[in-house]
Amino acid sequence: MTVRFRNGSRAALEADLEAAYPNEGAGLLLGHRHGTDHEVVAVLSLPNRFEADEQYHRFLLSAEDMLAGELEAEQRGLDVIGVYHSHPDHPAEPSAYDREHAWPWFIYTITTVAAGRATRTRAWELREDRSDYDEHIVDG
Amino acid sequence: MPTIRIPTPLRQYTGGAAEIAVEGADVGKALNALAAQHPALRTHLYTDDGDLRAFINVFLNDEDVRHLQGPATPLRTDDQLRIIPSIAGGTLTEAPAVYTHAVQAGQGVVRGLRLILTVDDLEEALTLYRDVLGLPVEREWRRLSGSGAALTLPAVTLEVHSRAQADFVDHVEVGRRTPAMVRVAVEVDDAQEIAARINQRVPVAALHPAVDTPWGQRNVRVETGEGVQLTLFSILNDEETDA
């Protein structure tokens, strides 16, 4: 169960989340899923549409932005295989709030951005029964 | 026949199909027809009361049907519906982040900053900072009136912490409050290895085993002979995980 970043997608993800700091940043993981292995070919940064003064600990990707993301992915021949977001100065582990709003099948990567610098990225997939997450190995 | 575009997370309930043709004179009927064709979808689209879930959005030819007539929005044969999820998340914390952006407040008057540590044993201090940590020597002097050395640092920030912030870091790194007013923190590639090297060369007190901090670093705190609190920290990457 792996999530492999290619094409400089990991660097682009980290740069985007560092730019969002101290707020949470988020975007889409575009690529392909092969069984339990995932290949991220590109990332697509999207605006955090949560109320401005809550963005230090919440993110929201609006339906309109998600639509634009899906169209972009289709144009590039890629699937939306998941979502990336940051936890500013906090561990890269899903919170109860994350779990409440997560979709099964999607890969959710979480990156700790500590004092403005992206450090650790972990990848999680919500179980079908929504009880917990399974962690995937991040590669690349 | 109108078609419905299925988002990737729901395709496992449609046999992998990304686009499905359905009969329906309006949006509501088309979605019901979809759920009837693929019953596993129903629970992901609708609440127990039969309403569309809040994070399920439906677009008709790229317009949210909430801005049209909702489920009653009529459909034509060549219309395309898209099911689009809203995505949200966030951290556990309810308190604002510890770090905030620095704000440049006009012209600074400082042209340089020198941190001066008073030490009982200069040679021991030089072994630590010059030899083990490898800080380049700007100059050294030995005089009857006093001796010292100036070592250059690659990147320096001056952090000012409230007592509560200092206590928080102390508890993370050491498990208790320490009385020092000044702490020196140096970033290295491997905090544990450098702490071990220091321990071999100079008498420092290791205050606590290495700690993986909530902010993504591995930290080792030692105390020098003079009582200087020295944090060695390295940035954790994905390979260095306890999980």
XYZ file of C-alpha atoms in Angstrom:
383
model
C 0.000 0.000 0.000
C 2.052 2.872 -1.328
C 1.707 6.432 -2.518
C 4.447 7.271 -4.970
C 5.128 10.872 -5.953
C 6.539 11.485 -9.429
C 7.347 14.441 -11.678
C 8.274 16.801 -8.857
C 4.757 16.533 -7.448
C 6.025 16.166 -3.875
C 8.073 19.341 -4.105
C 5.115 21.213 -5.587
C 2.861 19.975 -2.783
C 5.307 21.085 -0.080
C 5.837 24.486 -1.681
C 2.093 25.077 -1.834
C 1.561 24.140 1.805
C 4.517 26.253 2.977
C 3.012 29.208 1.115
C -0.300 28.695 2.932
C 1.329 28.649 6.383
C 0.293 29.498 9.090
C -3.045 28.495 7.589
C -3.975 25.063 6.339
C -3.397 24.595 2.631
C -5.036 21.918 0.492
C -5.378 20.594 -3.023
C -5.934 17.542 -5.149
C -3.695 14.586 -5.885
C -3.895 13.705 -9.579
C -2.650 10.432 -11.002
C -3.589 6.777 -11.109
C -4.516 4.087 -8.684
C -3.400 0.501 -9.304
C -5.081 -1.694 -6.708
C -3.666 -0.545 -3.396
C -0.765 1.367 -4.949
C -1.093 5.013 -5.934
C 0.919 7.110 -8.316
C 0.732 10.889 -7.939
C 1.647 12.483 -11.245
C 0.649 16.050 -10.392
C -0.903 18.098 -7.634
C -3.463 20.858 -8.056
C -3.561 23.634 -5.494
C -7.042 24.869 -4.608
C -8.144 27.794 -2.432
C -9.038 27.155 1.185
C -12.628 28.414 1.279
C -13.157 28.020 5.037
C -13.901 31.220 6.974
C -10.686 33.227 7.061
C -10.220 33.296 10.830
C -10.699 29.517 11.092
C -8.178 28.600 8.408
C -5.417 28.055 10.943
C -7.095 24.712 11.718
C -9.728 24.051 9.010
C -9.827 23.746 5.254
C -12.668 23.510 2.759
C -12.498 22.809 -0.965
C -15.667 24.187 -2.519
C -17.777 22.284 -4.998
C -16.966 24.798 -7.748
C -13.232 24.418 -7.161
C -13.574 20.624 -7.023
C -15.406 20.744 -10.347
C -12.595 22.793 -11.864
C -10.149 20.261 -10.454
C -12.010 17.331 -11.985
C -12.121 19.034 -15.384
C -8.415 19.782 -15.199
C -7.678 16.165 -14.299
C -9.804 14.883 -17.181
C -8.083 17.219 -19.609
C -4.723 15.822 -18.512
C -5.879 12.206 -18.677
C -5.511 11.776 -14.912
C -7.830 10.728 -12.097
C -8.432 12.654 -8.876
C -7.027 10.037 -6.516
C -7.006 12.044 -3.328
C -6.544 15.223 -1.374
C -3.477 16.781 0.200
C -3.531 19.202 3.106
C -1.318 20.515 5.881
C -1.372 20.510 9.643
C 0.501 23.664 10.681
C 2.749 22.821 13.640
C 0.847 19.623 14.316
C 1.370 15.929 13.672
C 0.544 14.542 10.236
C -2.242 12.360 11.619
C -5.956 12.539 10.791
C -8.087 14.314 13.356
C -11.644 13.457 14.308
C -12.707 16.360 12.086
C -10.714 14.920 9.187
C -12.379 11.545 9.653
C -15.846 13.061 9.839
C -15.381 14.675 6.428
C -13.312 12.071 4.614
C -14.340 9.883 1.688
C -13.363 6.229 1.420
C -11.109 5.363 -1.539
C -9.415 8.765 -1.628
C -5.854 9.037 -0.388
C -5.468 11.853 2.118
C -1.910 13.064 2.560
C -1.218 15.231 5.575
C 1.971 17.283 5.834
C 3.272 18.866 9.004
C 4.413 22.412 8.250
C 6.532 23.380 11.245
C 7.401 27.073 11.550
C 6.765 27.518 7.857
C 8.731 24.515 6.688
C 7.188 21.301 5.344
C 8.566 18.366 7.280
C 6.767 15.049 7.417
C 4.126 13.780 4.952
C 1.979 10.766 5.729
C -0.732 9.152 3.611
C -4.026 7.795 4.883
C -7.055 5.991 3.445
C -10.358 5.911 5.324
C -11.723 2.436 5.876
C -15.035 1.589 4.240
C -16.806 1.451 7.610
C -15.329 4.882 8.502
C -13.991 3.494 11.804
C -10.339 4.299 11.191
C -7.656 4.956 8.606
C -5.098 2.649 7.025
C -1.704 4.232 6.518
C 0.107 3.939 3.189
C 3.859 4.152 2.672
C 4.921 7.422 1.038
C 7.575 7.087 -1.636
C 9.340 9.852 -3.534
C -30.419 10.013 -22.439
C -28.854 12.288 -19.783
C -25.583 11.062 -18.308
C -24.147 11.294 -14.825
C -20.392 11.645 -14.269
C -19.316 9.685 -11.160
C -16.503 10.989 -8.912
C -13.566 8.617 -8.431
C -14.398 7.613 -4.818
C -17.865 6.383 -5.828
C -16.823 4.400 -8.924
C -16.212 1.337 -6.787
C -20.016 1.200 -6.403
C -20.686 1.450 -10.151
C -18.443 -1.378 -11.277
C -15.749 1.139 -12.134
C -17.945 3.115 -14.537
C -17.089 6.825 -14.711
C -20.160 7.867 -16.660
C -23.635 6.342 -16.556
C -26.665 7.052 -18.733
C -29.942 7.293 -16.798
C -33.583 8.029 -17.542
C -35.053 11.012 -15.722
C -37.110 14.066 -16.532
C -35.427 16.018 -13.751
C -32.326 15.898 -11.574
C -34.057 14.181 -8.649
C -35.469 11.386 -10.838
C -32.122 10.854 -12.593
C -30.270 10.487 -9.280
C -32.891 8.071 -7.998
C -32.550 6.045 -11.174
C -28.779 5.954 -10.629
C -29.215 4.691 -7.052
C -31.691 2.096 -8.267
C -29.204 0.838 -10.878
C -26.367 0.773 -8.325
C -27.883 0.300 -4.871
C -24.540 0.514 -3.048
C -24.441 4.168 -4.046
C -27.599 5.109 -2.199
C -26.165 5.351 1.288
C -23.339 7.556 0.030
C -25.686 9.910 -1.800
C -28.648 10.143 0.546
C -29.322 10.474 4.268
C -31.730 8.143 6.005
C -34.419 10.772 5.417
C -33.906 10.575 1.686
C -32.188 13.960 1.310
C -29.003 14.407 -0.652
C -26.044 14.482 1.756
C -24.670 17.973 2.452
C -21.273 17.241 0.971
C -22.776 15.841 -2.251
C -23.062 18.523 -4.887
C -24.719 18.052 -8.246
C -23.794 20.126 -11.265
C -25.837 20.356 -14.442
C -23.562 21.218 -17.331
C -21.172 22.887 -14.895
C -23.775 24.774 -12.852
C -24.705 23.810 -9.287
C -28.355 22.710 -9.356
C -28.844 24.497 -6.013
C -28.675 27.681 -8.093
C -31.272 26.293 -10.515
C -34.361 24.415 -9.319
C -32.636 21.804 -7.177
C -33.952 18.247 -7.656
C -36.805 19.663 -9.773
C -34.395 21.042 -12.371
C -35.579 19.612 -15.704
C -33.194 17.548 -17.824
C -32.771 17.278 -21.591
C -31.438 14.269 -23.465
C -27.963 15.690 -23.994
C -27.518 17.068 -20.468
C -24.616 15.904 -18.322
C -24.838 15.780 -14.542
C -21.745 15.631 -12.376
C -21.617 14.488 -8.767
C -18.936 16.543 -7.036
C -17.901 16.029 -3.402
C -17.137 18.896 -1.037
C -13.916 18.214 0.784
C -13.082 19.496 4.259
C -10.743 18.695 7.104
C -8.562 20.162 9.799
C -6.494 19.581 12.893
C -7.550 18.631 16.385
C -6.545 21.874 17.939
C -8.963 24.540 19.013
C -6.219 27.018 19.857
C -4.405 29.199 17.360
C -1.102 27.868 16.050
C 1.945 28.418 18.209
C 3.862 30.101 15.405
C 2.624 33.211 13.644
C 4.035 35.142 10.727
C 6.720 37.640 11.579
C 5.691 41.173 10.638
C 8.362 43.550 9.465
C 7.813 46.734 11.465
C 9.814 49.361 9.714
C 13.578 49.959 9.546
C 15.657 47.835 11.927
C 18.626 49.431 13.675
C 20.460 46.122 14.274
C 23.364 45.424 11.913
C 24.389 42.135 13.534
C 23.701 40.000 16.576
C 26.216 38.280 18.822
C 25.201 35.693 21.386
C 27.745 35.629 24.238
C 27.979 32.633 26.547
C 29.994 32.921 29.735
C 31.807 29.654 30.372
C 33.952 28.277 33.189
C 36.085 26.134 30.868
C 36.836 27.789 27.535
C 38.625 24.778 26.065
C 35.696 22.530 26.910
C 33.286 24.980 25.300
C 35.463 25.177 22.170
C 35.567 21.399 21.991
C 31.778 21.416 21.942
C 31.021 24.303 19.581
C 34.152 24.421 17.415
C 35.218 20.778 17.252
C 32.082 18.649 17.585
C 29.489 21.039 16.138
C 32.067 22.327 13.658
C 31.240 26.030 13.889
C 33.854 28.006 11.923
C 36.144 30.207 14.004
C 36.006 33.903 13.224
C 38.691 34.686 15.766
C 40.158 33.461 19.044
C 42.053 35.417 21.687
C 44.070 34.600 24.777
C 44.965 37.557 26.975
C 45.804 38.049 30.591
C 42.667 40.111 30.840
C 40.519 37.332 29.434
C 40.110 34.796 26.634
C 37.439 33.884 24.202
C 36.467 32.936 20.700
C 33.941 34.079 18.160
C 32.355 31.331 16.080
C 30.171 32.002 13.075
C 26.697 30.554 12.694
C 25.081 29.620 9.374
C 21.579 30.924 10.041
C 20.468 32.625 13.201
C 17.067 33.573 14.502
C 16.392 35.266 17.767
C 13.251 33.783 19.257
C 11.470 35.338 22.188
C 9.138 32.977 23.990
C 6.578 33.587 26.691
C 7.083 31.593 29.875
C 4.143 29.393 28.835
C 5.764 28.683 25.442
C 9.095 27.882 27.110
C 7.336 25.580 29.576
C 5.548 23.832 26.705
C 8.809 23.156 24.849
C 10.532 22.087 28.077
C 7.778 19.587 28.781
C 7.982 18.184 25.249
C 11.805 17.898 25.270
C 12.558 17.143 28.894
C 9.301 16.322 30.643
C 9.647 19.187 33.099
C 10.266 22.888 33.314
C 13.892 24.053 33.228
C 14.989 27.314 34.812
C 17.192 28.669 32.028
C 16.365 32.057 30.542
C 18.393 31.355 27.388
C 18.400 28.178 25.310
C 20.559 27.448 22.289
C 19.013 25.231 19.609
C 21.109 23.926 16.731
C 19.806 22.088 13.697
C 21.816 19.015 12.694
C 21.252 16.068 10.367
C 20.994 13.516 13.197
C 20.312 14.875 16.663
C 20.930 11.590 18.465
C 24.260 10.970 16.743
C 25.551 14.475 17.440
C 24.405 14.262 21.061
C 26.352 11.019 21.394
C 29.454 12.627 19.892
C 29.189 15.570 22.275
C 28.812 13.189 25.190
C 32.059 11.461 24.240
C 34.055 14.700 24.207
C 32.638 17.038 26.856
C 30.811 16.519 30.149
C 27.237 17.411 29.326
C 24.174 16.192 31.132
C 21.711 14.451 28.819
C 18.455 15.664 30.253
C 16.161 13.292 28.418
C 16.188 10.664 25.668
C 15.478 11.922 22.158
C 11.912 13.106 21.595
C 9.915 13.250 18.357
C 8.112 16.563 18.739
C 4.597 17.441 17.579
C 6.198 19.922 15.173
C 8.036 17.258 13.207
C 11.530 17.300 14.696
C 13.668 14.872 16.667
C 15.086 16.798 19.643
C 17.732 15.994 22.230
C 18.262 18.392 25.149
C 21.551 18.507 26.995
C 22.828 20.822 29.683
C 26.428 22.042 29.563
C 28.638 22.442 32.603
C 27.602 26.103 32.905
C 23.928 25.240 32.763
C 23.384 26.261 29.123
C 20.330 24.494 27.765
C 21.357 23.113 24.382
C 18.769 21.572 22.055
C 20.036 19.498 19.151
C 17.255 19.037 16.604
C 16.872 17.327 13.262
C 13.953 17.523 10.872
C 12.086 14.228 10.644
C 11.513 12.749 7.213
C 9.221 9.902 6.207
C 11.822 7.208 6.806
C 12.322 8.241 10.400
C 8.951 7.168 11.708
C 7.965 5.308 14.785
C 4.615 4.263 13.269
